[in-house]
Tab-separated table of C-alpha atoms in Angstrom:
chain	number	residue	atom	x	y	z
A	1475	MET	CA	3.480	-15.102	8.176
A	1476	ILE	CA	1.560	-12.831	10.512
A	1477	VAL	CA	2.576	-10.875	13.593
A	1478	THR	CA	-0.084	-9.982	16.154
A	1479	ALA	CA	-0.490	-9.579	19.898
A	1480	SER	CA	-2.966	-12.100	21.245
A	1481	ALA	CA	-3.245	-15.865	21.486
A	1482	GLY	CA	-6.762	-15.769	20.035
A	1483	LYS	CA	-5.632	-13.849	16.989
A	1484	LEU	CA	-2.659	-16.174	16.511
A	1485	ALA	CA	-4.959	-19.198	16.426
A	1486	ALA	CA	-7.353	-17.463	14.030
A	1487	CYS	CA	-4.508	-16.507	11.685
A	1488	ARG	CA	-3.237	-20.084	11.656
A	1489	GLU	CA	-6.746	-21.308	10.845
A	1490	LEU	CA	-6.861	-18.816	7.956
A	1491	GLY	CA	-3.653	-20.280	6.525
A	1492	ALA	CA	-0.734	-18.355	8.018
A	1493	ASP	CA	2.394	-20.508	7.816
A	1494	LEU	CA	3.837	-18.713	10.831
A	1495	ALA	CA	2.070	-16.623	13.464
A	1496	VAL	CA	4.117	-14.713	16.038
A	1497	ASP	CA	3.002	-12.879	19.179
A	1498	TYR	CA	5.066	-9.687	19.056
A	1499	ALA	CA	4.205	-8.901	22.683
A	1500	SER	CA	5.931	-12.011	24.020
A	1501	GLY	CA	8.176	-13.167	21.198
A	1502	ASP	CA	11.013	-11.863	19.059
A	1503	PHE	CA	9.417	-11.687	15.636
A	1504	VAL	CA	12.729	-10.836	13.942
A	1505	ALA	CA	14.292	-14.047	15.296
A	1506	GLU	CA	11.155	-15.988	14.317
A	1507	CYS	CA	11.382	-14.582	10.766
A	1508	GLU	CA	15.051	-15.491	10.506
A	1509	SER	CA	14.389	-19.012	11.752
A	1510	PHE	CA	11.338	-19.527	9.527
A	1511	THR	CA	13.162	-18.338	6.391
A	1512	ASN	CA	16.451	-20.112	7.226
A	1513	GLY	CA	18.169	-16.743	7.609
A	1514	VAL	CA	16.970	-15.325	4.276
A	1515	GLY	CA	14.379	-12.870	5.615
A	1516	ILE	CA	10.853	-11.883	4.694
A	1517	ASP	CA	9.977	-10.832	1.118
A	1518	VAL	CA	7.401	-8.149	1.959
A	1519	VAL	CA	6.361	-6.525	5.232
A	1520	LEU	CA	2.968	-4.798	5.244
A	1521	ASP	CA	2.974	-2.652	8.389
A	1522	VAL	CA	0.110	-0.687	9.930
A	1523	ILE	CA	2.012	0.102	13.158
A	1524	GLY	CA	5.171	2.037	12.284
A	1525	GLY	CA	6.919	3.629	15.246
A	1526	ASP	CA	9.565	1.415	16.830
A	1527	TYR	CA	8.698	-1.451	14.499
A	1528	VAL	CA	10.305	0.113	11.428
A	1529	ASP	CA	13.816	-0.944	12.512
A	1530	LYS	CA	12.523	-4.412	13.419
A	1531	ASN	CA	10.942	-4.665	9.981
A	1532	ILE	CA	14.247	-3.695	8.374
A	1533	ALA	CA	15.979	-6.410	10.404
A	1534	ALA	CA	13.373	-8.985	9.315
A	1535	ILE	CA	13.365	-8.152	5.588
A	1536	ARG	CA	15.420	-10.086	3.029
A	1537	VAL	CA	17.970	-8.545	0.706
A	1538	GLY	CA	15.951	-6.786	-1.990
A	1539	GLY	CA	12.754	-7.011	0.060
A	1540	ARG	CA	10.084	-4.376	0.544
A	1541	ILE	CA	8.460	-2.752	3.543
A	1542	VAL	CA	5.118	-1.139	2.762
A	1543	GLN	CA	4.050	1.275	5.493
A	1544	VAL	CA	0.292	1.810	5.377
A	1545	GLY	CA	-0.361	3.066	8.888
A	1546	THR	CA	1.175	4.710	11.914
A	1547	MET	CA	-0.761	3.304	14.863
A	1548	GLY	CA	2.530	3.101	16.812
A	1549	GLY	CA	3.537	6.660	15.993
A	1550	GLY	CA	4.263	8.692	12.909
A	1551	ARG	CA	7.807	9.597	13.923
A	1552	THR	CA	10.676	7.234	14.539
A	1553	GLU	CA	14.400	6.898	14.100
A	1554	VAL	CA	15.317	4.569	11.264
A	1555	SER	CA	18.608	2.738	10.939
A	1556	ILE	CA	19.605	3.663	7.404
A	1557	GLY	CA	22.811	1.698	8.012
A	1558	MET	CA	20.717	-1.448	8.351
A	1559	LEU	CA	18.509	-0.668	5.331
A	1560	LEU	CA	21.213	0.117	2.757
A	1561	PRO	CA	23.084	-3.218	2.667
A	1562	LYS	CA	19.771	-5.006	2.227
A	1563	ARG	CA	19.019	-2.924	-0.885
A	1564	ALA	CA	15.448	-2.973	0.387
A	1565	SER	CA	12.635	-0.542	-0.307
A	1566	LEU	CA	10.675	1.315	2.358
A	1567	ILE	CA	7.442	2.457	0.730
A	1568	GLY	CA	4.871	4.685	2.375
A	1569	THR	CA	1.369	4.829	1.010
A	1570	VAL	CA	-2.105	5.957	1.958
A	1571	LEU	CA	-5.283	6.216	-0.055
A	1572	ARG	CA	-6.635	9.325	1.681
A	1573	ALA	CA	-4.031	11.742	0.300
A	1574	ARG	CA	-4.373	10.657	-3.322
A	1575	PRO	CA	-6.214	12.742	-5.926
A	1576	LEU	CA	-9.803	11.734	-6.705
A	1577	ALA	CA	-8.928	10.457	-10.193
A	1578	GLU	CA	-6.319	8.121	-8.710
A	1579	LYS	CA	-8.770	6.856	-6.064
A	1580	ILE	CA	-11.280	6.121	-8.823
A	1581	ALA	CA	-8.652	4.242	-10.853
A	1582	ILE	CA	-7.639	2.179	-7.799
A	1583	THR	CA	-11.275	1.356	-7.045
A	1584	GLN	CA	-11.873	0.299	-10.643
A	1585	ARG	CA	-8.763	-1.888	-10.638
A	1586	PHE	CA	-9.848	-3.447	-7.322
A	1587	SER	CA	-13.285	-4.149	-8.802
A	1588	LYS	CA	-11.754	-5.767	-11.869
A	1589	GLU	CA	-8.942	-7.769	-10.249
A	1590	ILE	CA	-9.925	-8.490	-6.635
A	1591	LEU	CA	-13.724	-8.652	-6.437
A	1592	PRO	CA	-13.811	-11.696	-8.760
A	1593	LEU	CA	-11.652	-13.522	-6.201
A	1594	PHE	CA	-14.423	-13.017	-3.647
A	1595	ASP	CA	-17.064	-14.134	-6.153
A	1596	SER	CA	-15.121	-17.326	-6.895
A	1597	GLY	CA	-14.536	-18.091	-3.211
A	1598	LEU	CA	-10.742	-17.894	-3.481
A	1599	VAL	CA	-10.813	-14.928	-1.093
A	1600	LYS	CA	-13.282	-14.802	1.768
A	1601	PRO	CA	-14.017	-11.908	4.094
A	1602	VAL	CA	-13.353	-12.553	7.759
A	1603	ILE	CA	-16.351	-11.378	9.753
A	1604	ASP	CA	-16.013	-11.256	13.512
A	1605	SER	CA	-19.460	-10.060	14.540
A	1606	ARG	CA	-22.643	-8.235	13.519
A	1607	TYR	CA	-24.546	-5.558	15.387
A	1608	ALA	CA	-27.828	-3.791	14.794
A	1609	LEU	CA	-27.530	-0.057	14.214
A	1610	SER	CA	-29.260	0.455	17.563
A	1611	ALA	CA	-26.301	-1.349	19.231
A	1612	ILE	CA	-23.610	0.781	17.617
A	1613	ALA	CA	-22.254	1.944	20.997
A	1614	GLU	CA	-21.801	-1.694	22.020
A	1615	ALA	CA	-20.078	-2.460	18.708
A	1616	HIS	CA	-17.737	0.483	19.159
A	1617	ALA	CA	-16.923	-0.555	22.729
A	1618	TYR	CA	-16.120	-4.051	21.459
A	1619	MET	CA	-13.915	-2.624	18.705
A	1620	GLU	CA	-11.990	-0.588	21.296
A	1621	THR	CA	-11.042	-3.820	23.107
A	1622	ASN	CA	-9.137	-4.894	19.970
A	1623	ALA	CA	-10.445	-8.432	20.511
A	1624	ASN	CA	-12.035	-8.780	17.091
A	1625	VAL	CA	-10.575	-11.026	14.423
A	1626	GLY	CA	-11.990	-9.692	11.184
A	1627	LYS	CA	-14.608	-7.088	10.443
A	1628	ILE	CA	-17.337	-5.865	12.751
A	1629	LEU	CA	-20.485	-5.312	10.697
A	1630	ILE	CA	-23.316	-2.880	11.449
A	1631	ASP	CA	-26.712	-3.721	9.953
A	1632	VAL	CA	-28.521	-0.591	8.779
């Protein structure tokens, strides 16, 4: 399942194989999660937003589920309903690569190279590329990125 905020991105996510795609700007993704999972809840939430969505993520997660917070685009501070988290015996995990020691970053990169890159080589995992720009058009590429209209990566040819 995927939660996003535009009709174009919803369609793209469905085409990429999402079983459920919800527009969080116009829909209640917690209710959609409950309906989709027959009231069980989501196994894992990978959240780049944070902010007000933390409580919604807690509401959407199943008993024993996990919320992995990898970004704070919606704000780094929020109130969290511990009373909602505890009965679910769920984990709220925060992680970021930037703050890790160099040796750990190297180990993660090596593990990624060993375990994930072969999935790209075999075709099981494919990168989603939205657009390509020449280096001379980097301002245009950045302006496009700021619109948040891209689905996938924006590449710059150097």
